[in-house]
XYZ file of C-alpha atoms in Angstrom:
671
model
C 16.597 8.623 -64.568
C 13.352 10.590 -64.260
C 15.125 13.772 -65.432
C 16.250 12.078 -68.661
C 12.735 11.269 -69.759
C 10.418 8.370 -70.573
C 12.797 6.428 -72.830
C 15.515 6.317 -70.183
C 13.014 5.259 -67.512
C 11.788 2.414 -69.744
C 15.352 1.425 -70.618
C 16.283 1.297 -66.931
C 13.370 -1.019 -66.219
C 14.401 -3.346 -69.060
C 18.038 -3.222 -67.932
C 17.037 -4.394 -64.458
C 14.702 -7.055 -65.838
C 17.545 -8.575 -67.874
C 20.248 -8.052 -65.275
C 18.300 -9.460 -62.310
C 16.249 -12.083 -64.098
C 19.032 -13.569 -66.191
C 22.182 -12.960 -64.124
C 21.547 -12.042 -60.490
C 19.118 -14.827 -59.576
C 21.802 -17.518 -60.149
C 24.330 -15.381 -58.266
C 22.029 -15.031 -55.264
C 21.199 -18.736 -55.323
C 24.946 -19.338 -55.186
C 25.164 -16.982 -52.200
C 22.516 -19.027 -50.346
C 24.584 -22.175 -50.858
C 27.727 -20.345 -49.748
C 25.997 -19.170 -46.582
C 24.944 -22.734 -45.748
C 28.383 -24.285 -46.212
C 30.314 -21.496 -44.480
C 27.883 -21.716 -41.561
C 28.395 -25.473 -41.396
C 32.196 -25.118 -41.371
C 31.974 -22.391 -38.756
C 29.814 -24.596 -36.542
C 32.215 -27.536 -36.847
C 35.166 -25.342 -35.916
C 33.314 -23.768 -32.976
C 32.355 -27.213 -31.682
C 35.971 -28.361 -31.963
C 37.535 -25.429 -30.102
C 34.627 -25.102 -27.670
C 31.494 -23.021 -27.968
C 32.163 -21.548 -24.512
C 35.310 -19.713 -25.553
C 34.265 -16.166 -26.305
C 37.559 -15.249 -27.993
C 38.744 -18.404 -29.770
C 41.976 -18.382 -31.739
C 42.032 -19.800 -35.267
C 45.000 -20.950 -37.323
C 45.399 -20.006 -40.972
C 44.265 -23.505 -41.893
C 41.179 -23.089 -39.691
C 40.271 -19.781 -41.340
C 40.826 -21.166 -44.823
C 38.650 -24.164 -43.973
C 35.837 -21.910 -42.778
C 35.821 -19.573 -45.781
C 36.718 -22.077 -48.529
C 33.104 -22.329 -49.805
C 33.013 -18.536 -50.210
C 36.271 -18.566 -52.156
C 35.029 -21.319 -54.473
C 31.732 -19.492 -54.987
C 33.602 -16.254 -55.721
C 35.510 -17.964 -58.523
C 32.277 -19.394 -59.954
C 30.570 -15.988 -59.720
C 33.553 -14.241 -61.304
C 33.641 -16.587 -64.306
C 29.877 -16.415 -64.768
C 29.679 -12.614 -64.432
C 32.604 -11.911 -66.766
C 31.230 -14.175 -69.513
C 27.734 -12.699 -69.238
C 29.077 -9.133 -69.178
C 31.161 -9.647 -72.340
C 28.427 -11.492 -74.246
C 25.634 -9.038 -73.448
C 27.781 -5.923 -73.870
C 29.127 -6.890 -77.293
C 26.145 -8.501 -79.038
C 23.308 -9.642 -76.846
C 21.911 -6.645 -75.002
C 20.472 -4.510 -77.826
C 18.444 -7.283 -79.547
C 17.278 -8.582 -76.177
C 16.153 -5.082 -75.121
C 14.427 -4.519 -78.461
C 12.567 -7.831 -78.072
C 11.243 -6.679 -74.702
C 10.492 -3.023 -75.599
C 9.847 -3.067 -79.379
C 11.615 0.335 -79.443
C 14.968 0.884 -81.203
C 15.631 3.997 -79.078
C 14.974 2.173 -75.800
C 17.139 -0.767 -76.951
C 20.014 1.588 -77.772
C 19.789 3.360 -74.392
C 19.644 -0.014 -72.588
C 22.817 -1.152 -74.343
C 24.573 2.112 -73.364
C 23.534 1.638 -69.739
C 24.724 -1.967 -69.743
C 28.132 -1.158 -71.220
C 28.733 1.705 -68.800
C 27.895 0.071 -65.436
C 27.428 -3.680 -65.870
C 31.103 -4.338 -65.149
C 30.378 -3.012 -61.645
C 28.018 -5.938 -61.103
C 31.010 -8.258 -61.302
C 32.093 -6.779 -57.967
C 28.532 -7.160 -56.688
C 28.565 -10.869 -57.529
C 31.841 -11.264 -55.650
C 30.807 -9.293 -52.577
C 27.624 -11.380 -52.270
C 29.788 -14.475 -51.782
C 32.169 -12.758 -49.367
C 29.268 -11.289 -47.415
C 28.164 -14.845 -46.632
C 31.300 -15.204 -44.463
C 30.149 -12.422 -42.154
C 26.482 -13.413 -42.268
C 27.300 -16.998 -41.237
C 29.848 -16.178 -38.537
C 29.343 -12.621 -37.277
C 26.091 -11.045 -38.509
C 26.754 -7.875 -36.562
C 29.932 -7.305 -38.544
C 27.904 -7.561 -41.754
C 25.532 -4.906 -40.431
C 28.420 -2.599 -39.560
C 30.021 -3.127 -42.993
C 26.772 -2.335 -44.804
C 26.253 0.796 -42.706
C 29.810 1.903 -43.436
C 29.270 1.623 -47.193
C 26.061 3.619 -47.017
C 27.443 6.348 -44.774
C 30.780 6.688 -46.575
C 29.528 6.534 -50.189
C 25.767 6.803 -50.657
C 25.044 9.447 -47.996
C 27.658 11.994 -49.216
C 26.402 11.666 -52.805
C 22.805 11.976 -51.644
C 23.721 15.281 -50.049
C 25.687 16.458 -53.105
C 22.919 15.829 -55.641
C 20.459 17.871 -53.591
C 22.815 20.854 -53.568
C 23.754 20.968 -57.254
C 21.777 21.344 -60.461
C 22.172 18.213 -62.599
C 21.610 18.904 -66.325
C 19.939 16.281 -68.475
C 23.120 15.724 -70.494
C 25.137 14.582 -67.447
C 22.391 12.919 -65.399
C 23.340 9.388 -66.496
C 27.017 10.042 -65.762
C 26.152 11.047 -62.200
C 23.936 8.017 -61.816
C 26.574 5.645 -63.196
C 29.216 7.074 -60.834
C 26.967 6.965 -57.781
C 25.260 3.612 -58.352
C 28.104 1.752 -60.078
C 30.595 3.255 -57.673
C 28.500 2.017 -54.735
C 28.874 -1.566 -55.994
C 32.661 -1.220 -56.296
C 33.001 0.653 -52.980
C 30.930 -1.966 -51.144
C 33.164 -4.736 -52.526
C 36.329 -2.963 -51.354
C 34.736 -2.258 -47.978
C 33.743 -5.920 -47.676
C 37.233 -7.175 -48.573
C 38.675 -4.909 -45.881
C 36.093 -6.043 -43.310
C 36.594 -9.771 -44.023
C 40.383 -9.277 -43.819
C 39.982 -7.570 -40.439
C 37.643 -10.370 -39.319
C 40.223 -13.023 -40.288
C 43.069 -11.128 -38.602
C 41.169 -10.735 -35.326
C 40.114 -14.384 -35.394
C 43.731 -15.462 -35.953
C 44.888 -13.294 -33.028
C 42.133 -14.507 -30.689
C 40.638 -11.016 -30.492
C 37.287 -11.783 -32.086
C 34.518 -11.724 -29.473
C 31.930 -14.287 -30.485
C 28.377 -13.035 -30.342
C 26.131 -14.336 -27.570
C 23.879 -16.204 -29.995
C 26.775 -18.571 -30.727
C 27.897 -18.811 -27.095
C 25.907 -21.820 -25.976
C 26.533 -25.338 -24.689
C 26.077 -28.566 -26.585
C 22.472 -29.483 -27.322
C 22.315 -32.833 -25.494
C 23.430 -31.261 -22.218
C 21.170 -28.281 -22.720
C 18.275 -30.668 -23.242
C 19.154 -32.441 -19.997
C 18.800 -29.262 -18.011
C 15.701 -28.249 -19.940
C 13.991 -31.541 -19.139
C 14.818 -31.091 -15.460
C 13.230 -27.617 -15.496
C 10.172 -28.947 -17.297
C 9.670 -32.053 -15.200
C 10.171 -30.513 -11.755
C 7.020 -28.480 -12.410
C 5.080 -31.623 -13.357
C 5.590 -33.104 -9.897
C 2.493 -33.871 -7.846
C 3.172 -31.031 -5.429
C 3.881 -28.667 -8.351
C 7.231 -27.451 -7.084
C 8.248 -23.911 -7.914
C 11.522 -22.034 -7.530
C 10.578 -20.949 -4.014
C 10.203 -24.590 -2.943
C 13.611 -25.514 -4.335
C 15.278 -22.448 -2.845
C 13.943 -23.374 0.603
C 16.265 -26.356 0.502
C 19.096 -23.899 1.368
C 21.392 -25.393 -1.214
C 25.170 -25.627 -1.444
C 26.105 -26.421 -5.054
C 29.506 -27.892 -5.976
C 31.041 -28.499 -9.410
C 34.557 -29.424 -10.527
C 36.678 -32.187 -12.000
C 38.352 -33.735 -8.960
C 37.172 -33.748 -5.359
C 33.497 -32.804 -5.778
C 32.248 -35.756 -3.761
C 34.834 -35.376 -1.005
C 34.124 -31.652 -0.726
C 30.398 -32.333 -0.419
C 31.005 -35.060 2.176
C 33.244 -32.726 4.230
C 30.557 -30.029 4.042
C 27.895 -32.497 5.208
C 30.110 -33.586 8.084
C 30.753 -29.992 9.196
C 27.066 -29.082 9.000
C 26.261 -32.259 10.921
C 28.448 -31.412 13.910
C 27.233 -27.795 13.837
C 23.653 -29.095 13.906
C 24.416 -31.383 16.845
C 25.828 -28.453 18.812
C 23.349 -25.704 17.881
C 20.226 -27.425 16.571
C 20.694 -26.088 13.007
C 20.530 -27.746 10.609
C 18.713 -30.785 11.964
C 18.337 -32.521 8.626
C 21.015 -32.333 5.928
C 20.441 -33.652 2.422
C 23.393 -34.846 0.351
C 23.168 -35.644 -3.369
C 26.291 -37.100 -5.019
C 27.285 -39.433 -7.824
C 28.173 -42.050 -8.786
C 27.389 -44.715 -6.221
C 29.479 -47.728 -5.257
C 26.989 -50.498 -4.530
C 23.500 -49.073 -4.169
C 21.821 -46.203 -5.978
C 20.479 -45.007 -2.624
C 23.987 -43.823 -1.767
C 23.352 -40.890 -4.078
C 20.511 -39.527 -1.922
C 21.470 -39.253 1.739
C 19.979 -37.564 4.781
C 22.302 -36.893 7.707
C 25.098 -38.808 5.958
C 23.087 -42.017 5.597
C 21.500 -43.329 2.385
C 17.718 -43.192 2.520
C 16.075 -46.519 3.272
C 14.773 -48.905 0.655
C 11.231 -48.145 1.756
C 11.656 -44.376 1.369
C 13.456 -44.757 -1.947
C 10.683 -46.967 -3.336
C 7.949 -44.663 -1.999
C 9.356 -41.491 -3.527
C 10.559 -43.223 -6.697
C 7.049 -44.326 -7.608
C 5.547 -40.987 -6.611
C 7.825 -39.306 -9.137
C 7.336 -41.966 -11.802
C 3.548 -41.987 -11.408
C 3.361 -38.216 -11.666
C 5.570 -38.002 -14.738
C 3.822 -40.890 -16.485
C 0.295 -39.760 -15.690
C -0.475 -42.611 -13.256
C -0.754 -45.214 -16.024
C 0.097 -48.884 -15.750
C 3.770 -49.748 -16.129
C 3.180 -51.481 -19.459
C 1.516 -48.313 -20.789
C 4.253 -45.845 -19.818
C 5.766 -43.909 -22.710
C 9.385 -44.254 -21.576
C 10.617 -41.785 -24.179
C 8.822 -39.053 -22.238
C 10.386 -40.056 -18.912
C 13.606 -38.202 -17.998
C 16.828 -40.091 -18.454
C 18.662 -41.784 -15.587
C 20.581 -38.858 -14.073
C 17.767 -36.389 -14.722
C 15.324 -38.694 -12.981
C 17.596 -39.142 -9.956
C 18.067 -35.386 -9.647
C 14.290 -34.869 -9.720
C 13.858 -37.690 -7.219
C 16.383 -36.109 -4.843
C 14.561 -32.770 -4.893
C 11.285 -34.552 -4.134
C 12.870 -36.555 -1.301
C 14.556 -33.578 0.357
C 11.499 -31.316 0.142
C 9.177 -34.069 1.370
C 11.492 -34.993 4.247
C 11.947 -31.368 5.299
C 15.726 -31.037 5.079
C 17.079 -27.683 6.274
C 20.232 -27.770 4.163
C 20.996 -29.601 0.921
C 24.414 -30.198 -0.619
C 24.435 -30.989 -4.339
C 27.285 -32.344 -6.435
C 26.864 -31.829 -10.170
C 26.903 -34.945 -12.326
C 29.761 -33.856 -14.577
C 29.307 -30.337 -15.914
C 27.588 -27.315 -14.467
C 25.981 -24.923 -16.934
C 23.770 -27.601 -18.504
C 23.752 -30.070 -15.625
C 20.401 -31.467 -14.493
C 21.146 -30.309 -10.922
C 21.535 -26.707 -12.074
C 17.879 -25.721 -11.746
C 18.179 -23.926 -8.406
C 17.829 -20.204 -9.054
C 19.212 -19.051 -5.708
C 21.695 -21.378 -3.976
C 23.149 -20.089 -0.735
C 26.718 -20.607 -1.962
C 28.506 -22.345 -4.837
C 31.933 -23.970 -5.050
C 34.369 -25.149 -7.730
C 36.847 -27.900 -6.927
C 40.096 -28.559 -8.795
C 39.608 -28.458 -12.557
C 41.289 -30.712 -15.093
C 40.765 -32.320 -18.484
C 37.846 -34.732 -18.353
C 34.753 -35.345 -20.514
C 36.347 -33.305 -23.303
C 33.952 -34.869 -25.787
C 31.145 -33.017 -23.986
C 32.771 -29.791 -22.862
C 35.563 -29.105 -25.342
C 39.305 -29.720 -25.673
C 40.607 -26.812 -23.574
C 40.706 -26.149 -19.841
C 38.823 -22.910 -20.525
C 35.977 -25.003 -21.968
C 35.817 -27.070 -18.801
C 35.923 -23.964 -16.586
C 33.155 -22.266 -18.561
C 30.787 -25.178 -18.034
C 31.640 -25.673 -14.352
C 31.095 -21.969 -13.614
C 27.570 -22.320 -14.958
C 26.431 -23.007 -11.383
C 27.304 -19.416 -10.392
C 24.164 -17.424 -9.586
C 23.832 -13.690 -9.112
C 23.552 -12.828 -5.428
C 25.185 -16.058 -4.244
C 28.890 -16.001 -3.270
C 31.208 -18.452 -4.990
C 34.429 -20.106 -3.842
C 37.042 -22.072 -5.738
C 40.232 -23.932 -5.032
C 43.386 -22.539 -6.652
C 43.312 -23.256 -10.394
C 45.551 -23.141 -13.446
C 45.837 -19.591 -14.903
C 43.567 -20.254 -17.890
C 40.888 -21.785 -15.653
C 41.210 -18.916 -13.183
C 40.723 -16.352 -15.937
C 37.610 -18.101 -17.234
C 36.085 -18.480 -13.756
C 36.697 -14.792 -13.071
C 35.166 -13.873 -16.422
C 32.070 -15.953 -15.730
C 31.764 -14.526 -12.232
C 31.901 -10.984 -13.620
C 29.367 -11.903 -16.295
C 26.950 -13.257 -13.671
C 27.753 -10.500 -11.114
C 29.031 -13.037 -8.591
C 31.636 -12.466 -5.887
C 34.294 -15.158 -6.417
C 37.033 -15.992 -3.904
C 39.882 -18.460 -4.390
C 40.702 -20.623 -1.360
C 44.089 -21.848 -0.167
C 44.624 -24.611 2.381
C 43.049 -23.549 5.678
C 45.675 -23.338 8.464
C 43.093 -24.234 11.136
C 42.740 -27.806 9.857
C 44.146 -30.508 12.172
C 47.682 -31.408 11.151
C 47.683 -35.181 11.615
C 44.116 -36.241 10.884
C 44.080 -39.515 8.870
C 41.282 -38.210 6.658
C 43.536 -35.313 5.596
C 46.603 -37.406 4.914
C 46.354 -36.917 1.124
C 47.268 -33.291 0.394
C 44.376 -33.020 -2.047
C 41.931 -33.788 0.762
C 43.243 -30.781 2.687
C 42.397 -28.713 -0.372
C 38.902 -30.205 -0.601
C 38.333 -29.792 3.127
C 39.430 -26.143 3.001
C 36.922 -25.433 0.240
C 34.201 -27.209 2.236
C 35.040 -25.049 5.268
C 34.655 -21.867 3.241
C 31.345 -23.055 1.784
C 29.915 -24.074 5.163
C 30.963 -20.864 6.917
C 29.434 -18.790 4.121
C 26.277 -20.913 4.411
C 26.079 -20.478 8.188
C 26.614 -16.732 7.987
C 23.584 -16.537 5.694
C 21.244 -19.094 7.282
C 22.321 -20.049 10.822
C 21.040 -18.292 13.967
C 22.993 -15.115 14.675
C 24.522 -16.572 17.839
C 26.127 -19.436 15.856
C 27.311 -17.851 12.572
C 30.438 -19.965 12.006
C 32.093 -23.263 12.785
C 34.132 -23.370 15.977
C 37.603 -24.974 16.117
C 35.989 -27.915 17.915
C 33.396 -28.213 15.122
C 36.193 -28.381 12.567
C 38.072 -31.051 14.521
C 34.961 -33.196 15.040
C 33.838 -32.681 11.443
C 37.140 -34.030 10.133
C 37.028 -36.938 12.601
C 33.514 -37.914 11.522
C 34.272 -37.557 7.800
C 33.700 -40.746 5.807
C 33.681 -41.112 2.040
C 33.956 -44.755 0.952
C 36.090 -45.516 -2.063
C 37.977 -42.218 -1.966
C 41.441 -42.304 -0.404
C 40.284 -45.224 1.726
C 42.592 -47.708 3.400
C 41.681 -51.149 4.743
C 43.930 -53.362 6.868
C 43.500 -57.118 6.510
C 46.176 -58.697 8.682
C 49.477 -58.070 6.928
C 47.629 -57.063 3.763
C 46.891 -53.378 3.242
C 44.420 -52.206 0.631
C 44.388 -48.627 -0.616
C 41.290 -47.759 -2.642
C 40.441 -44.667 -4.660
C 37.887 -44.400 -7.431
C 40.069 -42.166 -9.612
C 38.899 -42.264 -13.221
C 40.801 -39.521 -15.044
C 44.456 -38.557 -15.331
C 44.322 -35.848 -12.673
C 42.524 -38.126 -10.191
C 44.802 -41.084 -10.829
C 47.874 -38.919 -10.327
C 46.585 -37.764 -6.924
C 45.726 -41.342 -5.928
C 49.218 -42.514 -6.883
C 50.820 -39.666 -4.925
C 48.733 -40.578 -1.872
C 49.744 -44.228 -2.232
C 53.380 -43.239 -2.641
C 53.343 -41.156 0.536
C 52.174 -44.163 2.574
C 53.997 -47.071 0.987
C 57.484 -47.942 -0.080
C 56.673 -50.981 -2.252
C 53.345 -51.894 -3.776
C 51.372 -54.153 -6.000
C 48.787 -52.191 -7.915
C 45.520 -53.233 -9.449
C 44.506 -51.010 -12.334
C 41.084 -50.981 -13.983
C 40.263 -50.611 -17.670
C 38.818 -47.057 -17.951
C 40.634 -44.533 -20.143
C 43.216 -47.115 -21.077
C 46.767 -46.194 -21.931
C 46.585 -42.577 -20.783
C 45.625 -43.594 -17.240
C 48.266 -46.311 -17.131
C 51.028 -43.943 -18.215
C 49.870 -41.317 -15.750
C 49.780 -43.624 -12.744
C 53.091 -45.285 -13.656
C 54.816 -41.918 -13.921
C 53.336 -40.724 -10.626
C 54.425 -43.900 -8.805
C 57.933 -43.674 -10.243
C 58.244 -40.012 -9.259
C 57.255 -40.915 -5.689
C 59.831 -43.687 -5.552
C 57.318 -46.525 -5.350
C 58.756 -49.797 -6.647
C 55.829 -51.576 -8.280
C 56.362 -55.352 -8.267
C 53.048 -56.609 -9.619
C 50.256 -55.165 -11.753
C 46.886 -56.924 -11.999
C 44.211 -56.081 -14.570
C 40.581 -57.152 -14.217
C 37.072 -56.394 -15.453
C 34.173 -55.011 -13.384
C 32.788 -58.511 -12.885
C 32.801 -59.036 -9.137
C 32.733 -62.738 -8.325
C 34.010 -65.888 -9.922
C 30.641 -67.653 -9.522
C 28.621 -64.682 -10.779
C 26.710 -64.043 -7.524
C 26.067 -60.521 -6.259
C 24.008 -58.889 -3.531
C 24.389 -55.300 -4.654
C 21.481 -53.340 -6.084
C 23.493 -52.371 -9.158
C 25.398 -54.642 -11.501
C 28.084 -53.328 -13.817
C 28.462 -56.633 -15.605
C 26.931 -55.542 -18.911
C 29.039 -56.535 -21.940
C 30.159 -52.977 -22.710
C 31.700 -52.674 -19.225
C 33.555 -55.983 -19.241
C 36.999 -55.563 -20.755
C 37.747 -58.125 -23.416
C 40.753 -60.419 -23.245
C 42.364 -58.581 -26.139
C 41.844 -55.218 -24.412
C 43.454 -56.486 -21.215
C 46.341 -57.898 -23.199
C 46.843 -54.516 -24.846
C 47.074 -52.922 -21.383
C 49.672 -55.498 -20.415
C 51.783 -54.377 -23.363
C 51.314 -50.708 -22.401
C 52.518 -51.300 -18.848
C 55.452 -53.458 -19.915
C 56.465 -50.672 -22.246
C 56.544 -48.329 -19.237
C 58.186 -50.715 -16.762
C 59.575 -53.882 -18.437
C 60.680 -55.422 -15.129
C 57.240 -55.603 -13.513
C 55.153 -58.778 -13.389
C 51.744 -58.247 -15.024
C 48.725 -60.547 -14.589
C 45.184 -60.675 -15.955
C 42.187 -61.788 -13.880
C 38.645 -61.943 -15.303
C 36.997 -60.917 -11.989
C 37.647 -58.505 -9.129
C 37.444 -61.420 -6.677
C 40.156 -63.278 -8.594
C 42.352 -60.170 -8.642
C 42.022 -59.701 -4.861
C 42.814 -63.357 -4.219
C 45.873 -63.180 -6.469
C 47.077 -60.108 -4.571
C 46.623 -61.969 -1.280
C 48.600 -64.975 -2.584
C 51.403 -62.642 -3.661
C 51.411 -61.077 -0.198
C 51.401 -64.452 1.550
C 54.615 -65.439 -0.237
C 56.434 -62.683 1.584
C 55.757 -60.460 4.582
C 52.476 -59.095 3.317
C 51.631 -56.574 0.643
C 50.301 -53.099 -0.007
C 47.910 -52.889 -2.957
C 46.477 -49.849 -4.696
C 43.002 -50.413 -6.190
C 42.112 -47.587 -8.569
C 40.889 -46.630 -12.015
C 37.116 -46.544 -11.539
C 34.461 -46.253 -8.836
C 32.803 -49.324 -10.369
C 35.976 -51.275 -9.663
C 36.386 -49.840 -6.155
C 32.721 -50.498 -5.376
C 33.132 -54.147 -6.320
C 36.325 -54.422 -4.263
C 34.671 -52.859 -1.218
C 31.764 -55.290 -1.468
C 34.202 -58.203 -1.468
C 36.358 -56.756 1.333
C 33.318 -55.715 3.380
C 33.275 -58.585 5.905
C 36.733 -57.640 7.198
C 36.162 -53.856 7.382
C 36.036 -52.648 10.989
C 33.787 -49.726 11.869
C 35.905 -46.647 12.552
C 34.956 -42.952 12.787
C 37.949 -41.401 11.068
C 37.277 -42.324 7.475
C 40.045 -44.936 7.137
C 37.477 -47.715 6.800
C 33.759 -47.539 6.225
C 30.914 -50.015 6.184
C 29.464 -50.158 2.678
C 26.670 -52.667 3.278
C 24.156 -52.648 0.462
C 21.418 -54.133 2.690
């Protein structure tokens, strides 16, 4: 342009003023809108398939849904650019340029420039819309595509023009080829790159960038609040204080609580024999009848006095020691976050030498996951649960659960489904964690009542691995592992109310398990089927038809002839009295009559010959089961579907529960 003289330089300035001011500003505004809508569609799709999956697989419909805004914008840009190009090239450019320059020569040159390269801007308008696909989904790919265009087209020409002599007569031709060609080449390069992007996404080969690889915001906020608030405590706890708890951290779908209880039992008998650990903290959820069950020391819930003392210490510190009517409750952590903080305060204040923590539901973003250096971590059996939080695939679940892995701390897991195994291994490699999968330990006692359900042998085996790894790291050198006698006594002393628990009441046998998802219910039904030949089962309301179908199928496969099915709400007593510290009788937890009737229809559709009843209270359901048993030679009843239901049943059955050490029956007094 400079070589061709002042008129060409002026014409080029006018050309760009018209081209960018009149045409390209609308095109770039359209690109901004495209970027917004493609990004929104991408986010919706990522949330649906699971943000944890690093190589998600998209269908053709998924890909079309993501890029549809870019395709619509490309059509708009194409129509707009073609019309403007034709109008300005044929009649509009020369008078417009003359108006701006007041020079016939400059106006003529501007028109020549426009006619020779403006058609290339049609491709520019299109590639701006297509580029939004890469910018919104994979910015790094956009960078690579832009670099490719520059290195493959601009750089070679830049070298050529420095090596040759360009005469004035051909200078514009060179410029038109280089600059106009760059616009066309970039469009072709972009089409190829977007096509490759779509192909890799459809094949599940697209590795999502780390910036997109995050959990859902609500869960992330939960963990963030726990981090923030633990440092606001009166004693100003730091990582070193939390790490001194010598923590065993357990996540999973089924068996977390049992695994933690087995671990506490094993550490307890080891402590009795060797003196370490003397105090063992246990944090689990949910509770059956009293919230204090969640925070235990040496397998006993802390007292009411201790709970109240530490509760108000935490609350006062977080609220700034203001009166209760002046507390800004929006700044206080939510229920589970608060309990997790409270447990840390209790265990540190009480000087526990080992702490066993069960996650609430997830792992990566769980409020318990603030320990930077646990001694060992464990993953119990994984299955589909809380999919609305973690995603619809087993890989989603596994990604979140493996969030408790910490570099430098060994990890153990029960055997998992292949897709879960692959994700756990991937996360372990990512976090530089040694991960070992555990099979059933052959040293476990063969006929222990607590290990009668096969799944409890799995949970106990994982607990053994966790405790031995813990002892090797923290116990005195002369006592680095559990002895066979420790294992036997640990199993004998194991107690976990409401989980695979049996109660004998004369010729009435109650089998209780707080299963609340399809995997858990299936295991509970299998356990019931192994013990009984005929049963009457009492099913709760949670998860509705899916749970009913699952338990019915499991009972049928185990040859259990169900004679009666009883549905009830969480309401405990017929007169409304309760002595528990927690009531689950809020309206949202009490199944409506119509809901219960719908469950009746579901069960009759599965097994038309069974007798189905509805009782508005747990007490009424238990009494009906007893009356059914009294008509014959007794009965065997399975109580399952929710820990809320099992907790209410245990409270009502409590007076007849004998105290035994083997876990078959357990006192659940709520004092």
